[in-house]
Tab-separated table of C-alpha atoms in Angstrom:
chain	number	residue	atom	x	y	z
A	1	UNK	CA	136.037	96.566	111.793
A	2	UNK	CA	133.443	94.925	110.062
A	3	UNK	CA	131.018	92.874	112.103
A	4	UNK	CA	131.108	89.629	109.503
A	5	UNK	CA	128.436	86.659	108.978
A	6	UNK	CA	130.600	83.929	107.783
A	7	UNK	CA	127.860	81.545	105.678
A	8	UNK	CA	129.927	78.762	105.675
A	9	UNK	CA	127.354	75.128	104.629
A	10	UNK	CA	127.736	71.939	105.431
A	11	UNK	CA	129.468	69.615	102.756
A	12	UNK	CA	128.825	66.110	104.783
A	13	UNK	CA	129.092	63.813	101.741
A	14	UNK	CA	127.940	66.302	98.738
A	15	UNK	CA	131.896	67.340	98.771
A	16	UNK	CA	131.875	63.576	97.985
A	17	UNK	CA	129.039	63.191	95.615
A	18	UNK	CA	130.205	66.344	93.502
A	19	UNK	CA	133.893	66.242	92.594
A	20	UNK	CA	133.620	62.174	93.183
A	21	UNK	CA	132.085	62.593	89.750
A	22	UNK	CA	135.356	63.580	88.074
A	23	UNK	CA	136.438	60.208	88.570
A	24	UNK	CA	133.583	58.049	88.032
A	25	UNK	CA	132.848	60.617	84.541
A	26	UNK	CA	136.815	59.090	83.267
A	27	UNK	CA	136.118	55.449	84.744
A	28	UNK	CA	132.772	55.980	82.276
A	29	UNK	CA	134.093	57.034	79.269
A	30	UNK	CA	137.546	54.494	80.115
A	31	UNK	CA	135.838	50.634	80.624
A	32	UNK	CA	138.894	49.412	78.272
A	33	UNK	CA	140.514	50.824	81.188
A	34	UNK	CA	139.713	48.482	83.453
A	35	UNK	CA	141.651	45.834	82.049
A	36	UNK	CA	144.605	47.495	82.909
A	37	UNK	CA	143.305	47.672	86.099
A	38	UNK	CA	142.655	44.462	86.568
A	39	UNK	CA	146.226	43.069	85.351
A	40	UNK	CA	147.942	46.145	87.953
A	41	UNK	CA	145.720	44.677	91.166
A	42	UNK	CA	146.595	41.198	90.373
A	43	UNK	CA	150.866	41.715	90.038
A	44	UNK	CA	150.431	42.968	93.376
A	45	UNK	CA	148.987	39.660	94.594
A	46	UNK	CA	152.368	38.010	93.127
A	47	UNK	CA	155.336	40.483	93.580
A	48	UNK	CA	155.621	43.367	92.155
A	49	UNK	CA	158.701	45.204	92.183
A	50	UNK	CA	159.890	42.164	90.070
A	51	UNK	CA	156.289	43.113	88.126
A	52	UNK	CA	156.512	46.978	88.058
A	53	UNK	CA	159.855	46.656	86.186
A	54	UNK	CA	159.068	43.807	83.452
A	55	UNK	CA	155.629	45.828	82.368
A	56	UNK	CA	158.090	49.087	82.484
A	57	UNK	CA	160.360	46.905	80.353
A	58	UNK	CA	157.802	44.786	78.105
A	59	UNK	CA	156.544	48.627	76.694
A	60	UNK	CA	159.941	49.951	75.605
A	61	UNK	CA	160.254	46.301	74.531
A	62	UNK	CA	156.604	46.616	72.941
A	63	UNK	CA	157.249	50.291	71.235
A	64	UNK	CA	161.336	49.701	70.175
A	65	UNK	CA	160.112	46.992	68.032
A	66	UNK	CA	156.834	49.061	66.490
A	67	UNK	CA	159.412	51.763	65.701
A	68	UNK	CA	162.474	49.616	65.627
A	69	UNK	CA	164.785	51.596	68.064
A	70	UNK	CA	167.324	49.819	69.515
A	71	UNK	CA	166.711	48.912	73.071
A	72	UNK	CA	169.137	50.244	75.911
A	73	UNK	CA	170.976	47.856	78.201
A	74	UNK	CA	169.777	47.528	81.592
A	75	UNK	CA	171.801	49.016	83.686
A	76	UNK	CA	173.906	46.688	87.043
A	77	UNK	CA	170.628	46.299	88.951
A	78	UNK	CA	168.426	44.943	86.344
A	79	UNK	CA	166.384	48.534	85.475
A	80	UNK	CA	166.658	50.570	82.321
A	81	UNK	CA	169.069	53.427	82.019
A	82	UNK	CA	166.769	57.121	82.494
A	83	UNK	CA	168.577	59.038	80.242
A	84	UNK	CA	168.248	56.642	77.077
A	85	UNK	CA	165.034	57.427	77.354
A	86	UNK	CA	164.918	59.898	75.713
A	87	UNK	CA	162.695	59.477	72.258
A	88	UNK	CA	160.077	61.769	72.077
A	89	UNK	CA	157.326	59.391	70.998
A	90	UNK	CA	158.597	57.438	73.510
A	91	UNK	CA	158.094	59.613	76.086
A	92	UNK	CA	154.354	60.190	75.221
A	93	UNK	CA	154.000	56.597	75.087
A	94	UNK	CA	155.063	56.691	78.909
A	95	UNK	CA	152.230	59.718	79.327
A	96	UNK	CA	149.482	57.479	78.240
A	97	UNK	CA	150.734	54.776	80.477
A	98	UNK	CA	150.729	56.643	83.295
A	99	UNK	CA	147.301	58.678	82.261
A	100	UNK	CA	145.528	54.695	82.830
A	101	UNK	CA	147.737	54.062	86.679
A	102	UNK	CA	145.627	57.466	87.327
A	103	UNK	CA	142.381	55.541	85.764
A	104	UNK	CA	143.021	51.886	88.364
A	105	UNK	CA	143.818	53.922	90.977
A	106	UNK	CA	140.601	56.044	91.358
A	107	UNK	CA	138.637	52.112	89.930
A	108	UNK	CA	139.750	50.570	92.973
A	109	UNK	CA	140.181	53.464	94.978
A	110	UNK	CA	137.444	56.016	93.814
A	111	UNK	CA	134.615	54.110	95.666
A	112	UNK	CA	135.580	52.662	98.008
A	113	UNK	CA	137.751	55.026	99.943
A	114	UNK	CA	135.573	57.690	100.502
A	115	UNK	CA	138.605	59.550	102.550
A	116	UNK	CA	141.959	58.197	102.964
A	117	UNK	CA	141.946	57.293	106.378
A	118	UNK	CA	140.262	54.653	105.661
A	119	UNK	CA	142.942	53.047	103.964
A	120	UNK	CA	143.904	52.436	107.909
A	121	UNK	CA	141.321	50.010	108.480
A	122	UNK	CA	142.348	46.107	109.022
A	123	UNK	CA	139.309	45.484	106.492
A	124	UNK	CA	141.046	47.348	103.494
A	125	UNK	CA	144.724	46.273	104.400
A	126	UNK	CA	144.407	44.224	99.942
A	127	UNK	CA	143.053	47.638	98.908
A	128	UNK	CA	145.732	49.657	100.363
A	129	UNK	CA	148.555	47.060	98.860
A	130	UNK	CA	146.587	47.267	95.876
A	131	UNK	CA	146.990	51.352	96.237
A	132	UNK	CA	150.969	50.597	97.026
A	133	UNK	CA	151.663	49.340	94.360
A	134	UNK	CA	150.089	50.840	91.807
A	135	UNK	CA	150.903	54.830	93.231
A	136	UNK	CA	155.229	52.680	93.254
A	137	UNK	CA	154.375	52.068	89.318
A	138	UNK	CA	152.931	55.845	88.736
A	139	UNK	CA	155.721	57.005	90.155
A	140	UNK	CA	158.400	54.676	88.265
A	141	UNK	CA	156.699	55.109	85.333
A	142	UNK	CA	157.075	58.280	86.024
A	143	UNK	CA	161.179	58.838	85.772
A	144	UNK	CA	160.196	58.173	81.564
A	145	UNK	CA	157.419	60.379	80.463
A	146	UNK	CA	156.959	64.564	79.652
A	147	UNK	CA	155.972	65.114	83.999
A	148	UNK	CA	157.812	63.129	86.699
A	149	UNK	CA	156.615	61.867	89.942
A	150	UNK	CA	157.377	62.932	93.117
A	151	UNK	CA	158.451	60.025	94.951
A	152	UNK	CA	156.209	60.524	98.351
A	153	UNK	CA	156.466	57.347	100.600
A	154	UNK	CA	158.986	58.246	103.406
A	155	UNK	CA	157.029	57.532	106.827
A	156	UNK	CA	156.678	60.158	108.028
A	157	UNK	CA	156.360	62.494	104.733
A	158	UNK	CA	157.374	64.987	105.545
A	159	UNK	CA	158.112	67.591	108.629
A	160	UNK	CA	155.240	69.916	108.979
A	161	UNK	CA	155.332	74.181	110.954
A	162	UNK	CA	152.506	75.518	111.800
A	163	UNK	CA	152.695	78.905	112.570
A	164	UNK	CA	149.583	81.197	113.904
A	165	UNK	CA	149.646	85.143	115.310
A	166	UNK	CA	147.226	84.427	117.274
A	167	UNK	CA	147.147	88.138	119.552
A	168	UNK	CA	147.269	91.649	117.898
A	169	UNK	CA	147.751	94.750	119.826
A	170	UNK	CA	144.904	96.788	120.615
A	171	UNK	CA	142.440	98.084	117.557
A	172	UNK	CA	142.351	101.954	117.413
A	173	UNK	CA	140.510	102.782	120.709
A	174	UNK	CA	140.467	99.897	122.261
A	175	UNK	CA	142.726	99.045	124.970
A	176	UNK	CA	142.329	95.126	125.052
A	177	UNK	CA	144.219	92.618	121.996
A	178	UNK	CA	142.885	91.024	119.464
A	179	UNK	CA	142.170	88.242	119.295
A	180	UNK	CA	141.555	85.982	115.507
A	181	UNK	CA	138.713	84.593	116.659
A	182	UNK	CA	138.664	80.664	115.378
A	183	UNK	CA	142.457	80.747	113.981
A	184	UNK	CA	142.691	78.627	116.842
A	185	UNK	CA	140.200	76.081	115.204
A	186	UNK	CA	141.537	76.270	111.252
A	187	UNK	CA	145.532	75.188	113.757
A	188	UNK	CA	143.294	72.445	115.543
A	189	UNK	CA	142.239	71.032	112.208
A	190	UNK	CA	145.526	71.286	110.682
A	191	UNK	CA	146.741	69.297	113.329
A	192	UNK	CA	144.776	66.539	112.802
A	193	UNK	CA	145.364	66.423	108.561
A	194	UNK	CA	148.243	66.703	109.263
A	195	UNK	CA	148.843	64.148	111.089
A	196	UNK	CA	146.212	61.493	109.857
A	197	UNK	CA	148.584	61.619	106.654
A	198	UNK	CA	151.473	60.730	109.302
A	199	UNK	CA	153.559	64.188	108.906
A	200	UNK	CA	155.708	65.391	111.888
A	201	UNK	CA	154.320	68.567	113.597
A	202	UNK	CA	157.040	70.409	114.423
A	203	UNK	CA	158.334	70.680	117.848
A	204	UNK	CA	154.867	69.020	118.936
A	205	UNK	CA	152.102	71.311	118.417
A	206	UNK	CA	151.432	75.164	117.081
A	207	UNK	CA	153.225	77.389	117.299
A	208	UNK	CA	151.401	80.807	118.713
A	209	UNK	CA	152.393	84.422	118.991
A	210	UNK	CA	155.754	84.996	117.502
A	211	UNK	CA	157.895	88.043	117.147
A	212	UNK	CA	159.516	88.523	113.984
A	213	UNK	CA	162.116	87.972	114.572
A	214	UNK	CA	161.837	84.739	116.860
A	215	UNK	CA	159.440	83.036	113.611
A	216	UNK	CA	162.570	84.173	110.707
A	217	UNK	CA	164.458	81.447	113.470
A	218	UNK	CA	162.219	78.979	114.329
A	219	UNK	CA	161.527	78.534	110.655
A	220	UNK	CA	165.358	78.845	109.339
A	221	UNK	CA	166.434	76.163	111.932
A	222	UNK	CA	163.480	74.170	110.262
A	223	UNK	CA	164.944	74.138	106.459
A	224	UNK	CA	168.047	73.282	108.225
A	225	UNK	CA	166.297	70.828	110.037
A	226	UNK	CA	169.294	67.271	108.957
A	227	UNK	CA	165.766	65.057	109.465
A	228	UNK	CA	163.995	66.461	105.833
A	229	UNK	CA	167.124	64.731	104.348
A	230	UNK	CA	164.379	61.379	105.735
A	231	UNK	CA	161.915	62.604	104.382
A	232	UNK	CA	160.351	63.502	101.250
A	233	UNK	CA	158.751	66.995	101.669
A	234	UNK	CA	157.946	69.402	103.795
A	235	UNK	CA	154.792	71.614	104.442
A	236	UNK	CA	154.740	75.197	105.956
A	237	UNK	CA	151.641	76.734	106.785
A	238	UNK	CA	151.820	80.948	108.604
A	239	UNK	CA	148.386	82.244	110.052
A	240	UNK	CA	148.185	85.994	110.598
A	241	UNK	CA	147.076	88.928	109.340
A	242	UNK	CA	148.703	90.518	106.433
A	243	UNK	CA	148.483	92.605	103.717
A	244	UNK	CA	149.748	91.375	99.508
A	245	UNK	CA	153.158	90.169	99.919
A	246	UNK	CA	153.853	90.580	104.492
A	247	UNK	CA	152.042	88.485	107.087
A	248	UNK	CA	152.283	91.158	110.051
A	249	UNK	CA	153.793	89.537	113.698
A	250	UNK	CA	152.569	89.719	116.571
A	251	UNK	CA	154.186	93.093	117.274
A	252	UNK	CA	152.630	94.049	113.835
A	253	UNK	CA	155.879	94.720	111.973
A	254	UNK	CA	155.762	93.293	108.687
A	255	UNK	CA	157.222	90.374	107.387
A	256	UNK	CA	158.495	89.464	103.984
A	257	UNK	CA	157.067	86.426	102.337
A	258	UNK	CA	159.499	85.964	99.937
A	259	UNK	CA	161.744	85.966	102.597
A	260	UNK	CA	160.757	82.900	104.136
A	261	UNK	CA	160.178	81.685	101.516
A	262	UNK	CA	163.666	82.072	100.530
A	263	UNK	CA	164.515	80.441	103.385
A	264	UNK	CA	163.764	77.032	101.701
A	265	UNK	CA	165.590	77.452	98.592
A	266	UNK	CA	168.080	75.282	97.245
A	267	UNK	CA	170.903	77.181	98.644
A	268	UNK	CA	169.726	77.241	102.335
A	269	UNK	CA	167.271	74.540	102.360
A	270	UNK	CA	169.932	71.897	101.131
A	271	UNK	CA	167.731	68.611	103.218
A	272	UNK	CA	164.705	69.675	101.034
A	273	UNK	CA	166.640	70.088	97.130
A	274	UNK	CA	163.931	68.362	94.769
A	275	UNK	CA	162.128	67.729	97.414
A	276	UNK	CA	157.815	69.062	96.767
A	277	UNK	CA	158.138	72.126	99.465
A	278	UNK	CA	154.167	73.220	100.213
A	279	UNK	CA	153.136	76.980	101.783
A	280	UNK	CA	150.086	77.687	103.198
A	281	UNK	CA	148.961	81.075	104.768
A	282	UNK	CA	145.594	82.301	106.014
A	283	UNK	CA	145.781	85.834	106.227
A	284	UNK	CA	144.175	89.029	104.204
A	285	UNK	CA	146.471	89.856	100.625
A	286	UNK	CA	145.029	93.386	100.646
A	287	UNK	CA	142.042	95.096	101.374
A	288	UNK	CA	139.685	95.502	98.072
A	289	UNK	CA	136.180	94.002	97.721
A	290	UNK	CA	135.488	91.682	96.144
A	291	UNK	CA	130.971	91.395	95.432
A	292	UNK	CA	131.387	88.611	92.802
A	293	UNK	CA	129.491	88.231	89.453
A	294	UNK	CA	127.073	86.472	87.598
A	295	UNK	CA	127.686	84.102	86.106
A	296	UNK	CA	125.129	81.612	82.801
A	297	UNK	CA	126.362	77.464	83.682
A	298	UNK	CA	124.427	76.058	82.003
A	299	UNK	CA	125.350	72.521	84.412
A	300	UNK	CA	124.263	72.458	87.893
A	301	UNK	CA	126.371	74.298	89.898
A	302	UNK	CA	127.103	71.372	92.494
A	303	UNK	CA	129.466	72.887	94.441
A	304	UNK	CA	127.127	75.637	96.221
A	305	UNK	CA	124.413	74.481	98.527
A	306	UNK	CA	122.492	76.524	99.793
A	307	UNK	CA	123.430	77.792	103.265
A	308	UNK	CA	122.443	75.312	106.556
A	309	UNK	CA	124.022	77.258	108.402
A	310	UNK	CA	125.475	80.672	108.780
A	311	UNK	CA	128.328	81.360	111.294
A	312	UNK	CA	128.533	85.331	113.870
A	313	UNK	CA	132.543	86.216	113.413
A	314	UNK	CA	135.147	89.156	112.462
A	315	UNK	CA	135.991	90.022	109.136
A	316	UNK	CA	139.423	90.001	108.645
A	317	UNK	CA	141.018	94.343	108.712
A	318	UNK	CA	143.588	95.037	106.950
A	319	UNK	CA	145.417	98.062	106.037
A	320	UNK	CA	146.631	98.760	102.476
A	321	UNK	CA	150.535	99.330	103.610
A	322	UNK	CA	152.936	97.972	101.542
A	323	UNK	CA	156.099	96.056	101.674
A	324	UNK	CA	158.874	98.289	102.602
A	325	UNK	CA	161.137	95.081	101.561
A	326	UNK	CA	162.113	92.636	99.694
A	327	UNK	CA	164.464	89.596	99.776
A	328	UNK	CA	166.884	89.643	96.548
A	329	UNK	CA	168.221	86.371	95.816
A	330	UNK	CA	171.138	86.135	93.669
A	331	UNK	CA	170.866	83.614	90.267
A	332	UNK	CA	172.067	80.740	91.083
A	333	UNK	CA	176.015	79.510	89.921
A	334	UNK	CA	176.815	77.890	86.574
A	335	UNK	CA	177.526	74.531	88.404
A	336	UNK	CA	173.397	73.789	89.868
A	337	UNK	CA	171.237	71.601	87.905
A	338	UNK	CA	168.575	72.039	88.997
A	339	UNK	CA	166.629	76.507	89.827
A	340	UNK	CA	167.223	77.152	93.731
A	341	UNK	CA	163.764	78.293	93.786
A	342	UNK	CA	161.877	74.677	92.143
A	343	UNK	CA	159.139	72.421	93.605
A	344	UNK	CA	157.498	74.573	95.510
A	345	UNK	CA	153.906	74.860	95.985
A	346	UNK	CA	152.378	78.194	97.195
A	347	UNK	CA	148.902	78.019	98.346
A	348	UNK	CA	146.929	81.594	99.513
A	349	UNK	CA	142.887	81.999	100.355
A	350	UNK	CA	143.168	85.077	98.436
A	351	UNK	CA	144.120	87.062	94.902
A	352	UNK	CA	146.322	89.395	95.770
A	353	UNK	CA	145.086	92.783	96.924
A	354	UNK	CA	142.159	90.930	98.401
A	355	UNK	CA	141.124	90.204	101.912
A	356	UNK	CA	140.591	86.366	103.182
A	357	UNK	CA	137.377	85.335	105.784
A	358	UNK	CA	137.200	83.451	109.718
A	359	UNK	CA	134.477	82.737	111.180
A	360	UNK	CA	134.259	81.302	114.563
A	361	UNK	CA	134.468	78.403	113.811
A	362	UNK	CA	137.847	78.686	111.816
A	363	UNK	CA	138.256	80.082	108.164
A	364	UNK	CA	136.025	78.680	104.756
A	365	UNK	CA	139.820	78.613	103.268
A	366	UNK	CA	141.152	76.054	105.695
A	367	UNK	CA	138.063	74.040	106.329
A	368	UNK	CA	138.166	73.359	102.745
A	369	UNK	CA	141.671	71.989	102.218
A	370	UNK	CA	141.295	69.390	104.909
A	371	UNK	CA	137.818	68.012	103.287
A	372	UNK	CA	138.934	67.838	99.289
A	373	UNK	CA	142.410	67.092	101.008
A	374	UNK	CA	140.506	64.044	103.270
A	375	UNK	CA	138.650	62.546	100.225
A	376	UNK	CA	141.115	63.011	97.805
A	377	UNK	CA	144.871	63.027	98.690
A	378	UNK	CA	144.895	59.117	97.842
A	379	UNK	CA	143.248	60.345	94.860
A	380	UNK	CA	144.613	63.607	92.940
A	381	UNK	CA	147.668	64.381	92.825
A	382	UNK	CA	148.616	68.803	95.182
A	383	UNK	CA	147.166	71.074	91.420
A	384	UNK	CA	144.631	68.941	90.879
A	385	UNK	CA	143.398	68.837	94.886
A	386	UNK	CA	144.216	73.265	94.475
A	387	UNK	CA	141.877	73.374	91.531
A	388	UNK	CA	138.972	71.873	93.594
A	389	UNK	CA	139.635	74.386	96.373
A	390	UNK	CA	140.062	77.111	94.321
A	391	UNK	CA	136.727	76.405	92.119
A	392	UNK	CA	134.966	75.835	96.264
A	393	UNK	CA	135.595	79.027	97.640
A	394	UNK	CA	135.047	80.718	94.763
A	395	UNK	CA	131.515	79.825	94.443
A	396	UNK	CA	130.835	79.930	98.352
A	397	UNK	CA	130.077	83.352	99.603
A	398	UNK	CA	130.499	85.446	103.362
A	399	UNK	CA	128.186	88.507	104.753
A	400	UNK	CA	130.009	91.580	105.901
A	401	UNK	CA	127.745	93.750	108.572
A	402	UNK	CA	129.040	97.742	108.937
A	403	UNK	CA	128.356	98.908	112.537
A	404	UNK	CA	127.480	102.062	111.665
A	405	UNK	CA	125.128	101.399	109.337
A	406	UNK	CA	124.356	97.998	110.022
A	407	UNK	CA	124.451	97.555	105.790
A	408	UNK	CA	124.863	93.505	104.748
A	409	UNK	CA	126.641	93.391	102.314
A	410	UNK	CA	127.409	89.202	100.172
A	411	UNK	CA	131.512	88.623	99.964
A	412	UNK	CA	133.040	86.535	97.770
A	413	UNK	CA	137.232	85.820	97.455
A	414	UNK	CA	139.660	83.735	95.275
A	415	UNK	CA	141.953	81.716	96.838
A	416	UNK	CA	145.766	81.438	94.466
A	417	UNK	CA	147.926	78.539	93.923
A	418	UNK	CA	151.380	79.592	92.996
A	419	UNK	CA	153.875	76.649	91.829
A	420	UNK	CA	157.304	76.114	90.462
A	421	UNK	CA	157.356	72.061	90.636
A	422	UNK	CA	158.148	69.929	87.676
A	423	UNK	CA	156.742	66.810	88.178
A	424	UNK	CA	152.902	66.068	90.267
A	425	UNK	CA	153.019	66.066	93.662
A	426	UNK	CA	151.153	63.108	94.694
A	427	UNK	CA	151.060	62.664	98.267
A	428	UNK	CA	150.560	59.112	98.471
A	429	UNK	CA	148.786	58.775	102.140
A	430	UNK	CA	149.236	55.370	103.937
A	431	UNK	CA	151.681	54.277	101.323
A	432	UNK	CA	154.630	53.565	102.263
A	433	UNK	CA	158.254	51.840	100.840
């Protein structure tokens, strides 16, 4: 086991200034879109649902007139039937509409709402109403675009389960159990984040120190919970020691991560079919080392300020031991209308074969997730936020000190997002329809 000093600089307003430049740049280069944003906000103050449908119908009529297409008849509810909108040019028109709506949301929120929790303040009620109208219009417009938008308006947004494997058998030559120091802080931070986003924490709090069979049974019960039928997404977090493709329980028994994921596929979790499923892991994926490489960047490296503090802690040590078992999944029957493996988002702290760092104040991976979500969940979809997380963590370093040689080495880690989604996952915090 190596002694580590994890350099985790405090972001504060630095993170906001660095990453909000994305929104400010977009706004500056699309000033002609501001009029659209104003129109959408005005519509929110009158009859949002009617105006949204009329706006989408009007857009189709304009496109039909320009391209000599026959306008489809609305269905019994007065809404244009999605199946009729199959023309490639029409989809591109709605893709452009999606882009403009995202800019409108950015114009409305990026400078006024620096943290999605501010949307809950009474003083920002009017802004929240406008955001709600734009968010729903974004979702409805996505039905006709090449890339749709997941529906995410339920209250609560979904169920979230957190499992923290905190205590492990004593390391070789020692008698006291090993504690994954700092992981309690990670669990606490995630609980606060999910509650702020109005996810219901399963069991009311984090599950701690589960044996393999208990963990799998707990996850299976969670996956089949009928409450998923009422909500629009779910979140699963598992923290512990791990290796490539596995996580170890508190007795050191390996659990196949793919086995866990399969518990939530379309056959095993029918209440989650067509809904985004976010999996977050805080565990090593191997024991190799990433010492970083030099690179040339003509732009200022905004995501790596001078460290303002360092935290001394234990580095997560792993053994390069391959997974012993892989769960094989049969192909979906021909009657399935969507793959059983669709709509997964897997966010890992590092790439395969590499370790993950952890400090006394928690891990820089979970720390960065929380900071990015608070500041951008109302502005960006999950894949865009994951890109921010990957970039920020990859440019932060931690320092390990070998107990025998006292040699100090600077190391890096690169988070990874793996997805099977077919739509954009906007979390739309504080928006309930």
